[in-house]
Short mmCIF file of the C-alpha atoms (twelve columns), coordinates in Angstrom:
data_MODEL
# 
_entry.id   MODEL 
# 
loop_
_atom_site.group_PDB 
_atom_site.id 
_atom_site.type_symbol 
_atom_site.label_atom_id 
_atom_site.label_alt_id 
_atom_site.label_comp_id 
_atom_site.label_asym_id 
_atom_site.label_seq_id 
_atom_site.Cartn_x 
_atom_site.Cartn_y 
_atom_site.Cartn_z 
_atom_site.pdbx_PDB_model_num 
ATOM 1   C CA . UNK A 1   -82.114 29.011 97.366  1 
ATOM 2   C CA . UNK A 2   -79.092 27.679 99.655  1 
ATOM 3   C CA . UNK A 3   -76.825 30.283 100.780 1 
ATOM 4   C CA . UNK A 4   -73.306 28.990 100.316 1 
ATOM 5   C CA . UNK A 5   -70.471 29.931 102.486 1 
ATOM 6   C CA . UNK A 6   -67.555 31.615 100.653 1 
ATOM 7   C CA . UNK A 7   -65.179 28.601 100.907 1 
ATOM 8   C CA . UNK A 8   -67.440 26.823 98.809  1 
ATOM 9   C CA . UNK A 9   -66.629 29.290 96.007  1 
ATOM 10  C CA . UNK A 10  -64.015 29.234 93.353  1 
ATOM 11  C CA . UNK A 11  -62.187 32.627 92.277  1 
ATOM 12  C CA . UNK A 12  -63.322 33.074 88.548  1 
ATOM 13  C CA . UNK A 13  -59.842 34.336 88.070  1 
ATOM 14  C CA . UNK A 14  -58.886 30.422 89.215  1 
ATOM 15  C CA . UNK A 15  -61.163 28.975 86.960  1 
ATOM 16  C CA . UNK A 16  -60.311 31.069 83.977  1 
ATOM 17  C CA . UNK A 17  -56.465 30.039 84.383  1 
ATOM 18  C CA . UNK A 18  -57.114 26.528 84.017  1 
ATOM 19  C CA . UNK A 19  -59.331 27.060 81.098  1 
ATOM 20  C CA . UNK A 20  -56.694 29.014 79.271  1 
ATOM 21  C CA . UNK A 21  -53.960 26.905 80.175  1 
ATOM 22  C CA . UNK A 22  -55.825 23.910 78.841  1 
ATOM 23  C CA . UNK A 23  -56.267 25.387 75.596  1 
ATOM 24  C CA . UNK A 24  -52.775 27.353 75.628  1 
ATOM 25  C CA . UNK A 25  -50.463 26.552 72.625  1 
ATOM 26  C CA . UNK A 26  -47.153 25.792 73.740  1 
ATOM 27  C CA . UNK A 27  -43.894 26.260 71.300  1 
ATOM 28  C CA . UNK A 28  -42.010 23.104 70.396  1 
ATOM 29  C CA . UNK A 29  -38.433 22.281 69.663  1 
ATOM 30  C CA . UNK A 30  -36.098 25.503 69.396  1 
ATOM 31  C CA . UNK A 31  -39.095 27.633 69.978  1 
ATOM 32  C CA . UNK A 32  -40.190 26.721 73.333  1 
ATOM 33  C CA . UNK A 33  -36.555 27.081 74.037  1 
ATOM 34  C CA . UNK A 34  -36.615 30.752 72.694  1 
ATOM 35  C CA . UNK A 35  -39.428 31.435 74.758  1 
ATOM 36  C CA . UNK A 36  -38.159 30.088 78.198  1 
ATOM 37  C CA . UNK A 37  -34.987 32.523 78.150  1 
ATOM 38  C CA . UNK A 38  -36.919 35.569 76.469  1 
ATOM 39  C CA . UNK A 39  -37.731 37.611 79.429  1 
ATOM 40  C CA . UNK A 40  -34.437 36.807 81.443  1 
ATOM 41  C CA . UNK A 41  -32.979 37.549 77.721  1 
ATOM 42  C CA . UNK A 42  -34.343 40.860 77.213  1 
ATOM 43  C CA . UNK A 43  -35.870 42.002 80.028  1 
ATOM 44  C CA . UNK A 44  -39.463 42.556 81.072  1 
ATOM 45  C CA . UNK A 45  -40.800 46.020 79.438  1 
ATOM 46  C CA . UNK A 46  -39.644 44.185 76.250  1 
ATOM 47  C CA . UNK A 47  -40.982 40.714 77.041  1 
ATOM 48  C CA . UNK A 48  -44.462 42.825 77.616  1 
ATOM 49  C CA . UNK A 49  -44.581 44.329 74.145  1 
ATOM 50  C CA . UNK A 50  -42.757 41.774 71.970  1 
ATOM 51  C CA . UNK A 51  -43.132 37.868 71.735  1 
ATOM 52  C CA . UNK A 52  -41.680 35.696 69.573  1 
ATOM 53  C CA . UNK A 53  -43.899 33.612 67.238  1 
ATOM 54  C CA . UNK A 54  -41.831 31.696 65.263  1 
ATOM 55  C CA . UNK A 55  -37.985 30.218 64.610  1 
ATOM 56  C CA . UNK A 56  -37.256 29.079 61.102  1 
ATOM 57  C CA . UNK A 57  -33.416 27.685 60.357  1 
ATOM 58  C CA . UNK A 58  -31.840 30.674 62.145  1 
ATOM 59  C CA . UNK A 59  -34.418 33.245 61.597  1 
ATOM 60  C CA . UNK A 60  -36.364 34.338 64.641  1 
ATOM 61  C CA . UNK A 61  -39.634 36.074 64.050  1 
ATOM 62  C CA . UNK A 62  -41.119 38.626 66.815  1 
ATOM 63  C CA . UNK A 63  -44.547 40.159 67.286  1 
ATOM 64  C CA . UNK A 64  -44.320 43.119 69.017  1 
ATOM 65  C CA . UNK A 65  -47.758 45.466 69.862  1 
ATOM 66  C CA . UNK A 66  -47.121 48.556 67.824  1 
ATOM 67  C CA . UNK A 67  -44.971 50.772 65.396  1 
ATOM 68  C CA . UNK A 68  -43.377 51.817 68.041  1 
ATOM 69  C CA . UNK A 69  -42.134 49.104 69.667  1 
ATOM 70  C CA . UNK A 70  -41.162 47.767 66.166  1 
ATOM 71  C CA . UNK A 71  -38.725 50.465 65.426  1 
ATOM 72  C CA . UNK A 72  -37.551 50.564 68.970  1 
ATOM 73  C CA . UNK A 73  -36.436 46.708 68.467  1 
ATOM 74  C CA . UNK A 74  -34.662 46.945 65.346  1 
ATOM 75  C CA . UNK A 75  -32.262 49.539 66.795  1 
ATOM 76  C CA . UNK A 76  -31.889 47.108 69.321  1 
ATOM 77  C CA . UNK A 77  -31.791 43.814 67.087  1 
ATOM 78  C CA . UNK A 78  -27.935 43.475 67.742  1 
ATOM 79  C CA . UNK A 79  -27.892 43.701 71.117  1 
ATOM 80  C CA . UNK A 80  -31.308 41.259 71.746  1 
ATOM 81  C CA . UNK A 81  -29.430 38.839 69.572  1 
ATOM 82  C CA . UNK A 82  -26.144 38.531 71.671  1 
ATOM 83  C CA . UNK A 83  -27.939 38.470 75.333  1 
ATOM 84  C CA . UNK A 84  -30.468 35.948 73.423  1 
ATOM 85  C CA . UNK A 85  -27.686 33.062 72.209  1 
ATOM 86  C CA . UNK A 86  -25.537 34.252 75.164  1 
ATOM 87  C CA . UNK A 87  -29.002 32.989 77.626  1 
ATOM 88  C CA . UNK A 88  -29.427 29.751 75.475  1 
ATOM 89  C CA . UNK A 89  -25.853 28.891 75.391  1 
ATOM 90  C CA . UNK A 90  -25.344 29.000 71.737  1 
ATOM 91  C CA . UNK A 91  -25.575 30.959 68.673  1 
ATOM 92  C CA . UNK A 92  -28.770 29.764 67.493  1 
ATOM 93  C CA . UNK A 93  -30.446 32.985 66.346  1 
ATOM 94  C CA . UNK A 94  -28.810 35.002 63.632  1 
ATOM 95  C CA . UNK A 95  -31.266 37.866 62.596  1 
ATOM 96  C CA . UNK A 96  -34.466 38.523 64.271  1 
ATOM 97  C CA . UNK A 97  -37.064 39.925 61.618  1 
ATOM 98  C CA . UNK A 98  -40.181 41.974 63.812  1 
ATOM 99  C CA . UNK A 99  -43.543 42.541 62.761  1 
ATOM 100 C CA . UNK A 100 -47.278 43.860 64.282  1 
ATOM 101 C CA . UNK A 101 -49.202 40.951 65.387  1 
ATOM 102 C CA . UNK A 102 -50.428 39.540 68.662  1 
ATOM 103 C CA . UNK A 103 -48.182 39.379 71.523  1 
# 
């Protein structure tokens, strides 16, 4: 067997990035919007535990990772909803509606 030096060799980490971003979903339309101004929106301990997954009319629909983060957000629903529309310019989102799924 060759011995290879170790500039011949590729970080899996490297290679598993372009794999996943190949076969990443991206949002469209409003959505992808949405998701470009979340974390700068509501900051990043929420960004971590909460995603959205889907905008219908007005309606914006968040997974977050657990009970707990889904009560935490709906005291907070208010507040993520004016520093939301205030980071996309305009009052697109009118309720948010949370729920346990994959973030």
């Amino acid at each position: 067997m060759k011995n290879r030096r170790n500039s011949d060799l590729t970080p899996l980490g490297d290679i598993l990035d372009t794999v996943v971003s190949r076969y990443q979903r991206r949002p469209e339309g409003k959505l992808s919007n949405i998701w470009d101004e979340w974390e700068g929106a509501v900051g990043r301990i929420i960004a971590e535990n909460a995603r959205p997954s889907a905008f219908k009319g007005d309606l914006l629909l968040v997974n977050v990772s657990n009970s707990t983060w889904l009560q935490q957000l709906r005291f907070l629903k208010q507040e993520m909803l004016q520093k939301l529309n205030d980071a996309l310019g305009q009052e697109s989102v009118r309720d948010i509606r949370f729920k346990i799924g994959p973030i």
